[in-house]
Amino acid sequence: MKRISCLIACLLCAEIACAQSYPARAVKVVVPWPPGQATDISARIVAQKLQEALGQPFVIDNRPGAGGSIGSDAVAKSPPDGYTLLASSSGPISIMPNVQKTPYDPLKDFAAVSLIAAAPFALVTHPSFPASNAREFIAHLRANPDKYAFSSSGTGATAHLITELFNSMAEIKARHVPYKGTAPALTDIMNGQIAYTIETVAATVGHVKSGRLKALGVSFARRSAAMPDVPPLAEAANLPGFDVGAWIGYSAPAGTPREVLARLSGEIQKAMQAQDLRERYLALGLDPVANTPDEMTAFLRDEQARYGEIVRKANVKVE
């Protein structure tokens, strides 16, 4: 028993020493998207804060392709030593595995570190649409089933699934028109060819401020700092429980030491309090968030289940 106790004590000491000395060299942060995308920008902002706090370079490595699955898979297959991290996000982690086969298991092949950003969405229409608020909008569509169409940046995209959830909870019927990207999906609403969509605040806020779009509600249960005058749809549309949006976080390969995950998470939580970070996020239409590895793990399980249910109910199929 004494030998076992000594062995356990030695292992604990080794783990603590490992965490205290981490990182001893540069850390690579794989971003599975091109430079300039929201995940890329927010990951860079946080990487800079981690570099300042931990004294080692946090180097961004962009590996775009296949909807984020190429870079994500590269991290899943990397050594679990804390020196390769993933700028993870809702698309390749919470949504893609529900609509098509991926080379990784999102809940088994990654270790959660912390969320770093929440991306709220907004219900937008053409300014002339005959509804001045979300409840009038729902009433009008209920009275005209299948008359109107909604756009999205593509079948199975986050915007598509969030709008499907809204339609289901609001008990409205409308036709889905998928586009190849957010810009054309919004352009046809501004042109009056499509009735509405629920798209990111980052993509819509400029058009709302210019008067080209009308915002009727945001997708989170709380107001967005980037659209403070627009109420949550849960309240504005009388849809209790409607609280959904995109997320961005830091993950690591499964098996990464818990002490390393905890240290990274702790530094990220400190970084989220920095005023300069919060101002940069606001300019991007993002809300700063952070949590513990256990909290992020539970969040990811819930997101996986939620999007799986949306996909099944709406019978979403990606070719």
Short mmCIF file of N, CA and C in Angstrom, two decimals, residues 158-260:
data_model
loop_
_atom_site.label_atom_id
_atom_site.label_comp_id
_atom_site.label_asym_id
_atom_site.label_seq_id
_atom_site.Cartn_x
_atom_site.Cartn_y
_atom_site.Cartn_z
N THR A 158 -25.41 26.92 -40.35
CA THR A 158 -25.95 27.32 -39.05
C THR A 158 -27.19 28.19 -39.22
N ALA A 159 -27.13 29.17 -40.15
CA ALA A 159 -28.28 30.05 -40.38
C ALA A 159 -29.51 29.25 -40.80
N HIS A 160 -29.32 28.25 -41.65
CA HIS A 160 -30.44 27.42 -42.10
C HIS A 160 -31.09 26.70 -40.92
N LEU A 161 -30.26 26.07 -40.08
CA LEU A 161 -30.81 25.28 -38.99
C LEU A 161 -31.45 26.14 -37.91
N ILE A 162 -30.87 27.31 -37.64
CA ILE A 162 -31.47 28.20 -36.65
C ILE A 162 -32.83 28.71 -37.15
N THR A 163 -32.91 29.01 -38.45
CA THR A 163 -34.19 29.47 -39.00
C THR A 163 -35.22 28.34 -39.00
N GLU A 164 -34.78 27.12 -39.26
CA GLU A 164 -35.70 25.97 -39.19
C GLU A 164 -36.23 25.81 -37.77
N LEU A 165 -35.36 25.98 -36.77
CA LEU A 165 -35.80 25.88 -35.38
C LEU A 165 -36.82 26.97 -35.07
N PHE A 166 -36.55 28.18 -35.51
CA PHE A 166 -37.49 29.28 -35.30
C PHE A 166 -38.83 28.98 -35.95
N ASN A 167 -38.81 28.53 -37.21
CA ASN A 167 -40.06 28.22 -37.92
C ASN A 167 -40.86 27.17 -37.17
N SER A 168 -40.15 26.15 -36.67
CA SER A 168 -40.82 25.07 -35.97
C SER A 168 -41.46 25.56 -34.67
N MET A 169 -40.70 26.32 -33.88
CA MET A 169 -41.22 26.81 -32.61
C MET A 169 -42.32 27.84 -32.81
N ALA A 170 -42.23 28.63 -33.90
CA ALA A 170 -43.24 29.65 -34.17
C ALA A 170 -44.45 29.09 -34.92
N GLU A 171 -44.34 27.81 -35.34
CA GLU A 171 -45.43 27.14 -36.07
C GLU A 171 -45.78 27.87 -37.36
N ILE A 172 -44.72 28.16 -38.13
CA ILE A 172 -44.94 28.80 -39.43
C ILE A 172 -44.34 27.91 -40.53
N LYS A 173 -44.87 28.05 -41.73
CA LYS A 173 -44.41 27.28 -42.88
C LYS A 173 -43.91 28.24 -43.96
N ALA A 174 -42.67 28.02 -44.38
CA ALA A 174 -42.08 28.85 -45.42
C ALA A 174 -41.10 28.00 -46.22
N ARG A 175 -40.80 28.44 -47.44
CA ARG A 175 -39.90 27.70 -48.32
C ARG A 175 -38.45 28.12 -48.10
N HIS A 176 -37.56 27.15 -48.10
CA HIS A 176 -36.14 27.43 -47.92
C HIS A 176 -35.46 27.62 -49.27
N VAL A 177 -34.71 28.72 -49.41
CA VAL A 177 -33.92 28.97 -50.62
C VAL A 177 -32.46 29.09 -50.20
N PRO A 178 -31.65 28.05 -50.45
CA PRO A 178 -30.24 28.11 -50.07
C PRO A 178 -29.40 28.88 -51.08
N TYR A 179 -28.41 29.60 -50.57
CA TYR A 179 -27.48 30.34 -51.43
C TYR A 179 -26.06 29.86 -51.15
N LYS A 180 -25.14 30.28 -51.98
CA LYS A 180 -23.73 29.95 -51.77
C LYS A 180 -23.05 31.09 -51.02
N GLY A 181 -23.40 31.22 -49.76
CA GLY A 181 -22.81 32.26 -48.94
C GLY A 181 -23.83 33.21 -48.35
N THR A 182 -23.38 33.94 -47.32
CA THR A 182 -24.26 34.86 -46.62
C THR A 182 -24.61 36.08 -47.45
N ALA A 183 -23.62 36.65 -48.15
CA ALA A 183 -23.85 37.90 -48.89
C ALA A 183 -25.00 37.79 -49.89
N PRO A 184 -25.01 36.79 -50.78
CA PRO A 184 -26.14 36.71 -51.72
C PRO A 184 -27.46 36.41 -51.03
N ALA A 185 -27.42 35.68 -49.92
CA ALA A 185 -28.66 35.36 -49.19
C ALA A 185 -29.28 36.63 -48.64
N LEU A 186 -28.46 37.57 -48.18
CA LEU A 186 -28.98 38.84 -47.66
C LEU A 186 -29.34 39.80 -48.79
N THR A 187 -28.57 39.76 -49.87
CA THR A 187 -28.83 40.67 -50.99
C THR A 187 -30.23 40.50 -51.54
N ASP A 188 -30.69 39.26 -51.66
CA ASP A 188 -32.02 39.04 -52.22
C ASP A 188 -33.14 39.42 -51.26
N ILE A 189 -32.84 39.49 -49.97
CA ILE A 189 -33.82 40.05 -49.03
C ILE A 189 -33.89 41.55 -49.23
N MET A 190 -32.74 42.19 -49.36
CA MET A 190 -32.70 43.64 -49.58
C MET A 190 -33.32 44.02 -50.92
N ASN A 191 -33.28 43.10 -51.88
CA ASN A 191 -33.90 43.34 -53.18
C ASN A 191 -35.40 43.03 -53.19
N GLY A 192 -35.89 42.45 -52.10
CA GLY A 192 -37.31 42.15 -52.00
C GLY A 192 -37.71 40.82 -52.62
N GLN A 193 -36.74 39.99 -53.00
CA GLN A 193 -37.06 38.71 -53.63
C GLN A 193 -37.30 37.59 -52.61
N ILE A 194 -36.71 37.73 -51.43
CA ILE A 194 -36.85 36.75 -50.35
C ILE A 194 -37.40 37.48 -49.13
N ALA A 195 -38.24 36.82 -48.35
CA ALA A 195 -38.91 37.50 -47.24
C ALA A 195 -38.02 37.72 -46.02
N TYR A 196 -37.26 36.69 -45.62
CA TYR A 196 -36.55 36.83 -44.34
C TYR A 196 -35.45 35.79 -44.21
N THR A 197 -34.65 35.96 -43.20
CA THR A 197 -33.68 34.96 -42.76
C THR A 197 -33.31 35.26 -41.32
N ILE A 198 -32.62 34.31 -40.71
CA ILE A 198 -31.99 34.56 -39.41
C ILE A 198 -30.50 34.34 -39.64
N GLU A 199 -29.74 35.42 -39.66
CA GLU A 199 -28.32 35.39 -39.99
C GLU A 199 -27.53 36.11 -38.90
N THR A 200 -26.22 35.96 -38.93
CA THR A 200 -25.40 36.51 -37.86
C THR A 200 -25.57 38.03 -37.72
N VAL A 201 -25.49 38.48 -36.47
CA VAL A 201 -25.51 39.91 -36.21
C VAL A 201 -24.35 40.59 -36.93
N ALA A 202 -23.20 39.91 -36.95
CA ALA A 202 -22.03 40.48 -37.63
C ALA A 202 -22.32 40.78 -39.09
N ALA A 203 -23.08 39.91 -39.76
CA ALA A 203 -23.37 40.09 -41.19
C ALA A 203 -24.51 41.06 -41.44
N THR A 204 -25.40 41.23 -40.46
CA THR A 204 -26.62 42.01 -40.69
C THR A 204 -26.61 43.40 -40.08
N VAL A 205 -25.81 43.62 -39.04
CA VAL A 205 -25.91 44.87 -38.28
C VAL A 205 -25.67 46.10 -39.16
N GLY A 206 -24.71 46.04 -40.08
CA GLY A 206 -24.45 47.18 -40.95
C GLY A 206 -25.63 47.51 -41.84
N HIS A 207 -26.29 46.48 -42.37
CA HIS A 207 -27.45 46.69 -43.24
C HIS A 207 -28.64 47.21 -42.44
N VAL A 208 -28.75 46.78 -41.18
CA VAL A 208 -29.84 47.27 -40.33
C VAL A 208 -29.62 48.75 -40.02
N LYS A 209 -28.39 49.11 -39.69
CA LYS A 209 -28.10 50.52 -39.37
C LYS A 209 -28.31 51.42 -40.58
N SER A 210 -28.05 50.90 -41.78
CA SER A 210 -28.21 51.70 -43.00
C SER A 210 -29.66 51.77 -43.48
N GLY A 211 -30.53 50.94 -42.87
CA GLY A 211 -31.93 50.94 -43.26
C GLY A 211 -32.28 49.97 -44.38
N ARG A 212 -31.29 49.17 -44.83
CA ARG A 212 -31.56 48.21 -45.92
C ARG A 212 -32.24 46.95 -45.41
N LEU A 213 -32.14 46.67 -44.12
CA LEU A 213 -32.82 45.53 -43.50
C LEU A 213 -33.51 45.99 -42.22
N LYS A 214 -34.51 45.25 -41.83
CA LYS A 214 -35.23 45.50 -40.58
C LYS A 214 -35.00 44.31 -39.65
N ALA A 215 -34.53 44.56 -38.43
CA ALA A 215 -34.27 43.49 -37.46
C ALA A 215 -35.44 43.40 -36.49
N LEU A 216 -35.95 42.18 -36.29
CA LEU A 216 -37.11 41.97 -35.43
C LEU A 216 -36.77 41.24 -34.13
N GLY A 217 -35.56 40.71 -34.04
CA GLY A 217 -35.19 40.01 -32.81
C GLY A 217 -33.85 39.31 -32.97
N VAL A 218 -33.18 39.05 -31.85
CA VAL A 218 -31.92 38.32 -31.86
C VAL A 218 -32.13 36.93 -31.28
N SER A 219 -31.23 36.03 -31.64
CA SER A 219 -31.46 34.61 -31.36
C SER A 219 -31.12 34.18 -29.94
N PHE A 220 -30.26 34.90 -29.24
CA PHE A 220 -29.95 34.54 -27.86
C PHE A 220 -31.03 35.07 -26.93
N ALA A 221 -31.11 34.46 -25.75
CA ALA A 221 -32.11 34.87 -24.77
C ALA A 221 -31.75 36.21 -24.12
N ARG A 222 -30.55 36.69 -24.38
CA ARG A 222 -30.12 38.01 -23.87
C ARG A 222 -29.87 38.91 -25.07
N ARG A 223 -29.87 40.19 -24.84
CA ARG A 223 -29.59 41.15 -25.91
C ARG A 223 -28.13 41.07 -26.32
N SER A 224 -27.86 41.40 -27.57
CA SER A 224 -26.50 41.42 -28.08
C SER A 224 -25.92 42.82 -27.93
N ALA A 225 -24.65 42.88 -27.50
CA ALA A 225 -24.00 44.18 -27.35
C ALA A 225 -23.91 44.91 -28.68
N ALA A 226 -23.86 44.17 -29.80
CA ALA A 226 -23.76 44.79 -31.12
C ALA A 226 -25.10 45.29 -31.63
N MET A 227 -26.22 44.77 -31.08
CA MET A 227 -27.57 45.22 -31.44
C MET A 227 -28.37 45.43 -30.16
N PRO A 228 -27.96 46.36 -29.32
CA PRO A 228 -28.58 46.49 -28.00
C PRO A 228 -30.05 46.89 -28.03
N ASP A 229 -30.51 47.50 -29.11
CA ASP A 229 -31.91 47.94 -29.18
C ASP A 229 -32.86 46.87 -29.71
N VAL A 230 -32.32 45.73 -30.11
CA VAL A 230 -33.15 44.66 -30.68
C VAL A 230 -33.41 43.60 -29.61
N PRO A 231 -34.65 43.30 -29.29
CA PRO A 231 -34.96 42.35 -28.21
C PRO A 231 -34.71 40.90 -28.62
N PRO A 232 -34.53 40.02 -27.64
CA PRO A 232 -34.40 38.59 -27.93
C PRO A 232 -35.71 38.04 -28.51
N LEU A 233 -35.60 37.10 -29.43
CA LEU A 233 -36.80 36.50 -30.01
C LEU A 233 -37.60 35.73 -28.97
N ALA A 234 -36.92 35.18 -27.98
CA ALA A 234 -37.63 34.47 -26.91
C ALA A 234 -38.69 35.37 -26.28
N GLU A 235 -38.35 36.65 -26.16
CA GLU A 235 -39.26 37.64 -25.58
C GLU A 235 -40.13 38.28 -26.65
N ALA A 236 -39.51 38.77 -27.73
CA ALA A 236 -40.24 39.53 -28.75
C ALA A 236 -41.24 38.68 -29.51
N ALA A 237 -40.93 37.40 -29.70
CA ALA A 237 -41.81 36.50 -30.45
C ALA A 237 -42.59 35.56 -29.54
N ASN A 238 -42.42 35.75 -28.24
CA ASN A 238 -43.08 34.87 -27.25
C ASN A 238 -42.73 33.41 -27.50
N LEU A 239 -41.40 33.15 -27.59
CA LEU A 239 -40.90 31.79 -27.82
C LEU A 239 -39.98 31.41 -26.66
N PRO A 240 -40.53 31.09 -25.50
CA PRO A 240 -39.68 30.73 -24.36
C PRO A 240 -38.75 29.57 -24.71
N GLY A 241 -37.49 29.71 -24.35
CA GLY A 241 -36.53 28.64 -24.63
C GLY A 241 -35.77 28.82 -25.93
N PHE A 242 -36.17 29.81 -26.75
CA PHE A 242 -35.42 30.05 -27.98
C PHE A 242 -34.14 30.80 -27.62
N ASP A 243 -33.04 30.10 -27.61
CA ASP A 243 -31.76 30.64 -27.17
C ASP A 243 -30.67 29.88 -27.91
N VAL A 244 -30.28 30.36 -29.08
CA VAL A 244 -29.38 29.60 -29.94
C VAL A 244 -28.54 30.56 -30.77
N GLY A 245 -27.37 30.12 -31.15
CA GLY A 245 -26.48 30.92 -31.98
C GLY A 245 -25.23 30.12 -32.29
N ALA A 246 -24.30 30.73 -32.95
CA ALA A 246 -23.03 30.06 -33.23
C ALA A 246 -22.07 30.26 -32.07
N TRP A 247 -21.09 29.39 -31.97
CA TRP A 247 -20.09 29.52 -30.92
C TRP A 247 -18.70 29.29 -31.51
N ILE A 248 -17.69 29.82 -30.82
CA ILE A 248 -16.29 29.62 -31.16
C ILE A 248 -15.57 29.27 -29.87
N GLY A 249 -14.63 28.33 -29.94
CA GLY A 249 -13.92 27.94 -28.72
C GLY A 249 -12.53 27.42 -29.01
N TYR A 250 -11.87 27.05 -27.96
CA TYR A 250 -10.56 26.39 -28.07
C TYR A 250 -10.74 24.95 -27.60
N SER A 251 -10.22 24.02 -28.40
CA SER A 251 -10.24 22.60 -28.05
C SER A 251 -8.84 22.03 -28.25
N ALA A 252 -8.63 20.82 -27.75
CA ALA A 252 -7.35 20.13 -27.88
C ALA A 252 -7.62 18.68 -28.24
N PRO A 253 -6.61 17.94 -28.65
CA PRO A 253 -6.82 16.52 -28.90
C PRO A 253 -7.25 15.79 -27.63
N ALA A 254 -8.11 14.80 -27.77
CA ALA A 254 -8.53 14.00 -26.61
C ALA A 254 -7.30 13.40 -25.94
N GLY A 255 -7.31 13.41 -24.61
CA GLY A 255 -6.18 12.87 -23.86
C GLY A 255 -5.20 13.91 -23.39
N THR A 256 -5.40 15.17 -23.79
CA THR A 256 -4.54 16.25 -23.31
C THR A 256 -4.68 16.35 -21.79
N PRO A 257 -3.59 16.49 -21.04
CA PRO A 257 -3.67 16.53 -19.57
C PRO A 257 -4.66 17.57 -19.07
N ARG A 258 -5.46 17.18 -18.09
CA ARG A 258 -6.48 18.08 -17.55
C ARG A 258 -5.87 19.34 -16.96
N GLU A 259 -4.66 19.21 -16.40
CA GLU A 259 -4.02 20.36 -15.80
C GLU A 259 -3.68 21.41 -16.87
N VAL A 260 -3.31 20.95 -18.05
CA VAL A 260 -3.02 21.86 -19.15
C VAL A 260 -4.31 22.53 -19.62
#
